[in-house]
């Protein structure tokens, strides 16, 4: 007769097992990819992801534990890195895990939060073709929990939320990319308007309900974050998406809309940031 383990014992065993799996996966590296090692199949990787997610979801629904969540997130990240953009049935469980973690963001430690943000950035990057629109809205809509994280004093959290923005602005799914860009520009417009009240809209057809109310104390930090988020698109060499798909494009946004309306109205450091971004885009 098998031993009846307590919830705590089960939690420890599952966490330790996944940690061992993570260590092996990192040690083997790309040799665990079917493109490198024919002996490894995509089905094997699908099964690993599906079983791990199933177990983690079952455990966290019984007893939520930060260490298990962080360990599970790392395992998911490693497997997604191997699977890249391949679709598998486990993605449904993956979205459930993300929904759970997003709902718990206010309760997460900085370490757990950074882990969640890194996983979301990876999911956005690897599953871009099948990313639900709801996730884009969940991250970028006015009042989103994620918006507050941009001002986190924790470097890992700040890096994680910036990685999500970069992943969103690198989406290969054009409708989703356009929507992400639209929401980012609306938010940038909301923040910038606190410094330049008569700002001409940065994006057409902005509804009053689309805006976020910011106080002047924080807006410059938010604007600089948004400009950092746009850096990848601005600096992408010969990016057809950056030049033609996104409207207004980066050149128009900076040279025609932001910078001319900023002279004499914003701090020198903020104006310099915009000018430098424009310079790097044109270089």
Coordinates of C-alpha atoms in Angstrom, one line a residue:
X1 CA 0.0 0.0 0.0
X2 CA 1.4 3.4 -1.0
X3 CA 2.1 6.1 1.4
X4 CA -0.5 8.8 1.8
X5 CA 1.4 12.1 1.3
X6 CA 0.3 15.3 2.8
X7 CA -0.4 18.3 0.5
X8 CA 2.9 19.9 1.7
X9 CA 4.8 16.7 0.9
X10 CA 3.3 16.4 -2.5
X11 CA 4.1 20.1 -3.2
X12 CA 7.7 19.6 -2.3
X13 CA 8.1 16.4 -4.4
X14 CA 6.5 18.0 -7.5
X15 CA 8.6 21.1 -7.1
X16 CA 11.8 19.1 -6.7
X17 CA 11.0 16.9 -9.7
X18 CA 10.3 19.9 -12.0
X19 CA 13.5 21.5 -10.7
X20 CA 15.5 18.4 -11.7
X21 CA 13.8 18.4 -15.1
X22 CA 14.7 22.1 -15.6
X23 CA 18.3 21.4 -14.7
X24 CA 18.5 18.5 -17.2
X25 CA 16.8 20.6 -19.9
X26 CA 19.2 23.5 -19.4
X27 CA 22.1 21.1 -19.4
X28 CA 21.1 19.3 -22.6
X29 CA 20.2 22.6 -24.3
X30 CA 19.4 22.6 -28.0
X31 CA 20.2 18.9 -28.2
X32 CA 16.7 18.4 -26.8
X33 CA 15.3 20.0 -29.9
X34 CA 14.0 17.6 -32.7
X35 CA 15.7 19.8 -35.3
X36 CA 19.1 19.0 -33.7
X37 CA 18.5 15.5 -32.3
X38 CA 16.2 13.3 -34.5
X39 CA 15.8 10.9 -31.6
X40 CA 13.7 13.6 -29.8
X41 CA 10.2 14.1 -31.2
X42 CA 7.9 17.0 -31.1
X43 CA 5.3 14.8 -29.4
X44 CA 7.7 14.1 -26.6
X45 CA 8.1 17.9 -26.0
X46 CA 4.3 18.4 -26.3
X47 CA 3.7 15.7 -23.7
X48 CA 6.3 17.2 -21.3
X49 CA 4.6 20.6 -21.5
X50 CA 1.1 19.2 -21.2
X51 CA 1.8 16.9 -18.2
X52 CA 3.8 19.6 -16.4
X53 CA 1.1 22.2 -16.8
X54 CA -1.6 19.8 -15.8
X55 CA 0.2 18.9 -12.6
X56 CA 1.1 22.5 -11.7
X57 CA -2.5 23.6 -12.3
X58 CA -3.8 20.8 -10.1
X59 CA -1.3 21.6 -7.3
X60 CA -1.8 25.4 -7.3
X61 CA -5.5 25.1 -7.3
X62 CA -5.2 23.1 -4.1
X63 CA -2.4 25.0 -2.4
X64 CA -0.8 28.0 -4.1
X65 CA 3.0 28.1 -3.6
X66 CA 5.4 30.7 -5.0
X67 CA 8.3 28.3 -5.4
X68 CA 6.2 25.8 -7.4
X69 CA 4.9 28.7 -9.6
X70 CA 8.4 30.0 -10.3
X71 CA 9.7 26.5 -11.0
X72 CA 6.8 25.7 -13.3
X73 CA 7.2 29.0 -15.1
X74 CA 10.8 28.3 -15.7
X75 CA 10.0 24.8 -17.1
X76 CA 7.3 26.3 -19.3
X77 CA 9.8 28.9 -20.6
X78 CA 12.4 26.2 -21.4
X79 CA 9.9 24.0 -23.3
X80 CA 8.4 26.9 -25.2
X81 CA 11.9 27.9 -26.2
X82 CA 12.4 24.4 -27.7
X83 CA 8.9 24.2 -29.2
X84 CA 9.2 27.8 -30.5
X85 CA 6.0 28.8 -32.4
X86 CA 4.6 25.3 -32.8
X87 CA 1.0 24.9 -31.7
X88 CA 0.1 22.1 -29.3
X89 CA -3.0 21.2 -27.2
X90 CA -1.3 22.2 -24.0
X91 CA -1.7 25.9 -24.9
X92 CA -5.1 25.8 -23.4
X93 CA -3.7 24.9 -20.0
X94 CA -1.0 27.5 -20.6
X95 CA -3.5 30.2 -21.0
X96 CA -5.3 29.0 -17.8
X97 CA -2.0 29.2 -15.9
X98 CA -1.4 32.7 -17.2
X99 CA -4.9 33.8 -16.2
X100 CA -4.4 32.4 -12.7
X101 CA -1.0 34.1 -12.3
X102 CA -2.3 37.4 -13.7
X103 CA -5.2 37.4 -11.2
X104 CA -2.7 37.0 -8.4
X105 CA -0.3 39.8 -9.5
X106 CA -1.1 42.0 -6.5
X107 CA -0.1 39.2 -4.2
X108 CA 3.1 38.1 -5.9
X109 CA 6.6 38.7 -4.5
X110 CA 9.0 40.5 -6.8
X111 CA 10.7 37.3 -7.7
X112 CA 7.4 35.5 -8.5
X113 CA 6.2 38.6 -10.4
X114 CA 9.4 38.8 -12.5
X115 CA 9.0 35.0 -13.3
X116 CA 5.4 35.6 -14.4
X117 CA 6.3 38.6 -16.6
X118 CA 9.2 36.7 -18.2
X119 CA 6.8 33.8 -19.0
X120 CA 4.2 36.1 -20.5
X121 CA 6.8 37.8 -22.7
X122 CA 7.9 34.3 -23.9
X123 CA 4.3 33.2 -24.6
X124 CA 3.7 36.4 -26.6
X125 CA 6.8 35.9 -28.6
X126 CA 6.4 32.2 -29.3
X127 CA 2.6 32.0 -29.7
X128 CA 2.2 35.2 -31.5
X129 CA 0.2 33.7 -34.4
X130 CA -2.3 32.1 -31.9
X131 CA -2.3 34.7 -29.2
X132 CA -5.8 35.6 -27.9
X133 CA -6.7 39.3 -28.4
X134 CA -8.0 39.2 -24.8
X135 CA -4.4 38.9 -23.5
X136 CA -3.3 41.9 -25.4
X137 CA -6.2 43.9 -23.9
X138 CA -5.5 42.4 -20.5
X139 CA -2.0 43.8 -20.6
X140 CA -2.5 47.2 -22.3
X141 CA -6.0 48.4 -21.6
X142 CA -6.6 51.4 -19.5
X143 CA -6.6 50.5 -15.8
X144 CA -4.6 47.3 -16.4
X145 CA -2.6 45.9 -13.5
X146 CA 0.4 45.7 -15.8
X147 CA 0.5 49.5 -16.3
X148 CA 1.5 50.1 -12.7
X149 CA 4.3 47.6 -13.0
X150 CA 6.1 50.0 -15.4
X151 CA 7.1 52.1 -12.4
X152 CA 8.2 49.2 -10.2
X153 CA 11.5 50.0 -8.3
X154 CA 12.5 46.3 -8.8
X155 CA 14.8 46.0 -11.7
X156 CA 13.7 42.4 -12.6
X157 CA 10.1 43.4 -12.7
X158 CA 10.8 46.5 -14.8
X159 CA 12.9 44.4 -17.2
X160 CA 10.1 41.8 -17.4
X161 CA 7.3 44.3 -18.2
X162 CA 9.6 45.9 -20.8
X163 CA 10.2 42.5 -22.4
X164 CA 6.4 42.0 -22.7
X165 CA 6.1 45.3 -24.5
X166 CA 8.9 44.4 -26.8
X167 CA 7.3 41.0 -27.5
X168 CA 4.0 42.7 -28.3
X169 CA 5.6 45.1 -30.7
X170 CA 7.3 42.2 -32.4
X171 CA 4.2 40.2 -33.1
X172 CA 4.0 38.6 -36.5
X173 CA 0.2 38.6 -36.3
X174 CA -0.5 42.0 -38.0
X175 CA -4.0 42.6 -36.5
X176 CA -2.7 41.9 -33.0
X177 CA 0.4 44.1 -33.6
X178 CA -1.8 47.0 -34.8
X179 CA -4.0 46.7 -31.7
X180 CA -1.1 46.6 -29.4
X181 CA 0.5 49.6 -31.1
X182 CA -2.9 51.4 -30.9
X183 CA -3.2 50.8 -27.2
X184 CA 0.4 51.9 -26.5
X185 CA -0.1 55.1 -28.5
X186 CA -3.3 55.9 -26.7
X187 CA -1.6 55.4 -23.4
X188 CA 1.3 57.6 -24.5
X189 CA -1.1 60.2 -25.6
X190 CA -2.8 60.1 -22.1
X191 CA 0.5 60.6 -20.3
X192 CA 1.9 63.2 -22.7
X193 CA -1.3 65.3 -22.5
X194 CA -0.4 66.0 -18.8
X195 CA 2.7 67.8 -20.0
X196 CA 1.2 69.3 -23.2
X197 CA -2.5 69.9 -22.6
X198 CA -3.1 71.1 -26.2
X199 CA -1.4 68.0 -27.7
X200 CA -2.7 67.0 -31.0
X201 CA -3.9 63.4 -30.8
X202 CA -1.1 60.8 -31.4
X203 CA -3.7 58.4 -32.8
X204 CA -6.9 58.9 -34.6
X205 CA -10.2 58.3 -33.0
X206 CA -9.3 58.2 -29.4
X207 CA -12.4 57.9 -27.3
X208 CA -12.5 59.6 -23.8
X209 CA -12.9 56.2 -22.2
X210 CA -9.7 55.0 -23.8
X211 CA -7.6 57.4 -21.8
X212 CA -5.8 56.7 -18.5
X213 CA -5.7 59.5 -15.9
X214 CA -2.1 60.2 -14.8
X215 CA -0.7 62.7 -12.4
X216 CA 2.1 64.9 -13.4
X217 CA 4.6 63.4 -10.9
X218 CA 4.7 60.1 -12.8
X219 CA 4.1 60.9 -16.4
X220 CA 7.7 61.6 -17.4
X221 CA 8.7 58.1 -16.2
X222 CA 5.8 56.6 -18.0
X223 CA 6.6 58.4 -21.2
X224 CA 10.2 57.3 -21.1
X225 CA 9.1 53.8 -20.5
X226 CA 6.9 54.0 -23.6
X227 CA 9.7 55.3 -25.7
X228 CA 12.0 52.5 -24.5
X229 CA 9.3 50.1 -25.5
X230 CA 9.2 51.6 -29.0
X231 CA 13.0 51.3 -29.4
X232 CA 12.9 47.8 -31.0
X233 CA 10.6 49.0 -33.8
X234 CA 12.4 52.3 -34.2
X235 CA 15.8 50.6 -34.5
X236 CA 14.7 47.6 -36.7
X237 CA 16.7 47.8 -39.9
X238 CA 14.5 48.0 -43.0
X239 CA 11.4 47.1 -41.0
X240 CA 8.5 47.2 -43.4
X241 CA 6.1 46.7 -40.5
X242 CA 7.6 49.8 -38.7
X243 CA 7.5 51.9 -41.9
X244 CA 4.2 50.9 -43.5
X245 CA 2.0 48.8 -41.3
X246 CA 1.9 50.8 -38.2
X247 CA 0.2 54.2 -38.4
X248 CA 1.5 56.6 -37.5
X249 CA 4.9 55.1 -38.2
X250 CA 7.8 55.9 -35.9
X251 CA 9.2 58.7 -38.1
X252 CA 5.8 60.4 -38.2
X253 CA 5.2 59.9 -34.5
X254 CA 8.5 61.4 -33.4
X255 CA 9.3 64.0 -36.1
X256 CA 5.8 65.3 -36.9
X257 CA 3.8 64.7 -33.7
X258 CA 5.8 64.5 -30.5
X259 CA 9.0 66.5 -31.0
X260 CA 7.4 69.7 -32.5
X261 CA 4.9 69.8 -29.7
X262 CA 7.5 69.2 -27.0
X263 CA 9.9 72.1 -27.6
X264 CA 9.7 74.4 -24.6
X265 CA 7.0 72.4 -22.9
X266 CA 8.8 69.3 -21.6
X267 CA 12.0 68.7 -19.7
X268 CA 15.3 68.8 -21.6
X269 CA 15.9 65.1 -20.7
X270 CA 12.6 64.0 -22.2
X271 CA 13.2 66.0 -25.3
X272 CA 16.7 64.6 -25.6
X273 CA 15.3 61.1 -25.3
X274 CA 12.9 61.7 -28.2
X275 CA 15.6 63.3 -30.3
X276 CA 18.0 60.4 -29.7
X277 CA 15.3 57.9 -30.5
X278 CA 14.6 59.7 -33.8
X279 CA 18.4 59.9 -34.5
X280 CA 18.8 56.1 -33.9
X281 CA 15.8 55.4 -36.1
X282 CA 17.1 57.4 -39.0
X283 CA 20.8 56.3 -38.6

